[in-house]
């Protein structure tokens, strides 16, 4: 009797190690390239951050603090070494509406003055005052785009959005479109 030989399920072929090594070498090259580029980028950003720390004294800062629905604060940082376009107009406006000085910074407290109005009408009136302050500051610093919006825990979402709209734009002019949101520590 004849013995039946069992056929192999898979054909016998050799694995091409050369092409496999080419693929692995290429992948390793790009992995090392990306790792070194990432490291170089982080070194460059650290160097840029340390270089700007010397000029941090000359940086524009504007913060709007939403304390509650009846109190808004506007903080304008040190402006003594900044480039101001309407120096006299800004000085007059700040003297009338803000407390502080150019070397220490300015602070304005916007509160609801009327008790006869509803809370919603008082909020809208405060936003109008905030808008006037932001417009006056923007007219003296036309190249600045950034502002911070500091929010207390008790502020509702719609009030945050309406304050952001007041800070960021007017009908024909972008005021401070780059808004940074922060949580109040109080």
PDB file of N, CA and C in Angstrom, residues 55-63 74-84 99-108 140-141:
ATOM      1  N   UNK A  55      11.724  91.169  29.901  1.00  0.00           N
ATOM      2  CA  UNK A  55      10.848  92.212  29.376  1.00  0.00           C
ATOM      3  C   UNK A  55       9.439  92.120  29.941  1.00  0.00           C
ATOM      4  N   UNK A  56       9.241  91.282  30.946  1.00  0.00           N
ATOM      5  CA  UNK A  56       7.907  91.088  31.489  1.00  0.00           C
ATOM      6  C   UNK A  56       7.380  92.355  32.150  1.00  0.00           C
ATOM      7  N   UNK A  57       8.253  93.238  32.561  1.00  0.00           N
ATOM      8  CA  UNK A  57       7.840  94.491  33.184  1.00  0.00           C
ATOM      9  C   UNK A  57       7.094  95.378  32.189  1.00  0.00           C
ATOM     10  N   UNK A  58       7.343  95.176  30.917  1.00  0.00           N
ATOM     11  CA  UNK A  58       6.773  96.039  29.887  1.00  0.00           C
ATOM     12  C   UNK A  58       5.584  95.389  29.188  1.00  0.00           C
ATOM     13  N   UNK A  59       4.946  94.433  29.821  1.00  0.00           N
ATOM     14  CA  UNK A  59       3.863  93.701  29.179  1.00  0.00           C
ATOM     15  C   UNK A  59       2.509  94.289  29.564  1.00  0.00           C
ATOM     16  N   UNK A  60       1.658  94.421  28.571  1.00  0.00           N
ATOM     17  CA  UNK A  60       0.303  94.924  28.773  1.00  0.00           C
ATOM     18  C   UNK A  60      -0.530  93.860  29.475  1.00  0.00           C
ATOM     19  N   UNK A  61      -1.280  94.274  30.486  1.00  0.00           N
ATOM     20  CA  UNK A  61      -2.186  93.320  31.129  1.00  0.00           C
ATOM     21  C   UNK A  61      -3.498  94.008  31.461  1.00  0.00           C
ATOM     22  N   UNK A  62      -4.565  93.341  31.087  1.00  0.00           N
ATOM     23  CA  UNK A  62      -5.917  93.818  31.355  1.00  0.00           C
ATOM     24  C   UNK A  62      -6.717  92.632  31.866  1.00  0.00           C
ATOM     25  N   UNK A  63      -7.323  92.801  33.032  1.00  0.00           N
ATOM     26  CA  UNK A  63      -8.136  91.733  33.616  1.00  0.00           C
ATOM     27  C   UNK A  63      -9.488  92.299  34.022  1.00  0.00           C
ATOM     28  N   UNK A  74     -12.231  96.082  36.938  1.00  0.00           N
ATOM     29  CA  UNK A  74     -11.336  96.146  35.779  1.00  0.00           C
ATOM     30  C   UNK A  74      -9.951  96.481  36.307  1.00  0.00           C
ATOM     31  N   UNK A  75      -8.984  95.607  36.027  1.00  0.00           N
ATOM     32  CA  UNK A  75      -7.602  95.818  36.463  1.00  0.00           C
ATOM     33  C   UNK A  75      -6.736  96.066  35.231  1.00  0.00           C
ATOM     34  N   UNK A  76      -6.109  97.210  35.189  1.00  0.00           N
ATOM     35  CA  UNK A  76      -5.176  97.550  34.122  1.00  0.00           C
ATOM     36  C   UNK A  76      -3.795  97.569  34.745  1.00  0.00           C
ATOM     37  N   UNK A  77      -2.883  96.769  34.220  1.00  0.00           N
ATOM     38  CA  UNK A  77      -1.546  96.644  34.798  1.00  0.00           C
ATOM     39  C   UNK A  77      -0.711  97.898  34.622  1.00  0.00           C
ATOM     40  N   UNK A  78       0.553  97.774  34.961  1.00  0.00           N
ATOM     41  CA  UNK A  78       1.488  98.898  34.865  1.00  0.00           C
ATOM     42  C   UNK A  78       1.576  99.380  33.420  1.00  0.00           C
ATOM     43  N   UNK A  79       1.437 100.686  33.237  1.00  0.00           N
ATOM     44  CA  UNK A  79       1.489 101.226  31.873  1.00  0.00           C
ATOM     45  C   UNK A  79       2.583 102.278  31.723  1.00  0.00           C
ATOM     46  N   UNK A  80       3.411 102.450  32.749  1.00  0.00           N
ATOM     47  CA  UNK A  80       4.411 103.524  32.707  1.00  0.00           C
ATOM     48  C   UNK A  80       5.462 103.324  31.620  1.00  0.00           C
ATOM     49  N   UNK A  81       5.768 102.087  31.236  1.00  0.00           N
ATOM     50  CA  UNK A  81       6.796 101.857  30.216  1.00  0.00           C
ATOM     51  C   UNK A  81       6.214 101.269  28.935  1.00  0.00           C
ATOM     52  N   UNK A  82       4.906 101.376  28.789  1.00  0.00           N
ATOM     53  CA  UNK A  82       4.250 100.884  27.576  1.00  0.00           C
ATOM     54  C   UNK A  82       4.049 102.015  26.579  1.00  0.00           C
ATOM     55  N   UNK A  83       3.900 101.638  25.323  1.00  0.00           N
ATOM     56  CA  UNK A  83       3.654 102.622  24.276  1.00  0.00           C
ATOM     57  C   UNK A  83       2.156 102.915  24.211  1.00  0.00           C
ATOM     58  N   UNK A  84       1.789 104.153  24.514  1.00  0.00           N
ATOM     59  CA  UNK A  84       0.387 104.571  24.559  1.00  0.00           C
ATOM     60  C   UNK A  84       0.153 105.567  23.435  1.00  0.00           C
ATOM     61  N   UNK A  99      -8.801 104.016  40.065  1.00  0.00           N
ATOM     62  CA  UNK A  99      -7.898 104.370  41.156  1.00  0.00           C
ATOM     63  C   UNK A  99      -6.556 103.715  40.865  1.00  0.00           C
ATOM     64  N   UNK A 100      -5.477 104.306  41.334  1.00  0.00           N
ATOM     65  CA  UNK A 100      -4.143 103.765  41.101  1.00  0.00           C
ATOM     66  C   UNK A 100      -3.283 104.737  40.325  1.00  0.00           C
ATOM     67  N   UNK A 101      -2.123 104.243  39.876  1.00  0.00           N
ATOM     68  CA  UNK A 101      -1.208 105.077  39.096  1.00  0.00           C
ATOM     69  C   UNK A 101      -0.516 104.233  38.027  1.00  0.00           C
ATOM     70  N   UNK A 102       0.267 104.903  37.190  1.00  0.00           N
ATOM     71  CA  UNK A 102       0.889 104.237  36.041  1.00  0.00           C
ATOM     72  C   UNK A 102       1.942 103.214  36.453  1.00  0.00           C
ATOM     73  N   UNK A 103       2.597 103.427  37.582  1.00  0.00           N
ATOM     74  CA  UNK A 103       3.649 102.501  38.006  1.00  0.00           C
ATOM     75  C   UNK A 103       3.100 101.281  38.731  1.00  0.00           C
ATOM     76  N   UNK A 104       1.987 101.427  39.426  1.00  0.00           N
ATOM     77  CA  UNK A 104       1.416 100.308  40.185  1.00  0.00           C
ATOM     78  C   UNK A 104       0.266  99.632  39.456  1.00  0.00           C
ATOM     79  N   UNK A 105      -0.366 100.321  38.541  1.00  0.00           N
ATOM     80  CA  UNK A 105      -1.524  99.780  37.840  1.00  0.00           C
ATOM     81  C   UNK A 105      -2.800 100.468  38.292  1.00  0.00           C
ATOM     82  N   UNK A 106      -3.861 100.220  37.565  1.00  0.00           N
ATOM     83  CA  UNK A 106      -5.140 100.879  37.824  1.00  0.00           C
ATOM     84  C   UNK A 106      -6.216  99.839  38.117  1.00  0.00           C
ATOM     85  N   UNK A 107      -7.218 100.287  38.872  1.00  0.00           N
ATOM     86  CA  UNK A 107      -8.342  99.418  39.221  1.00  0.00           C
ATOM     87  C   UNK A 107      -9.623 100.229  39.191  1.00  0.00           C
ATOM     88  N   UNK A 108     -10.646  99.662  38.572  1.00  0.00           N
ATOM     89  CA  UNK A 108     -11.955 100.300  38.527  1.00  0.00           C
ATOM     90  C   UNK A 108     -12.983  99.318  39.070  1.00  0.00           C
ATOM     91  N   UNK A 140      -6.308 103.553  23.395  1.00  0.00           N
ATOM     92  CA  UNK A 140      -4.934 103.924  23.736  1.00  0.00           C
ATOM     93  C   UNK A 140      -3.940 102.799  23.482  1.00  0.00           C
ATOM     94  N   UNK A 141      -4.421 101.573  23.374  1.00  0.00           N
ATOM     95  CA  UNK A 141      -3.564 100.417  23.095  1.00  0.00           C
ATOM     96  C   UNK A 141      -4.138  99.643  21.901  1.00  0.00           C
TER      97      UNK A 141
END
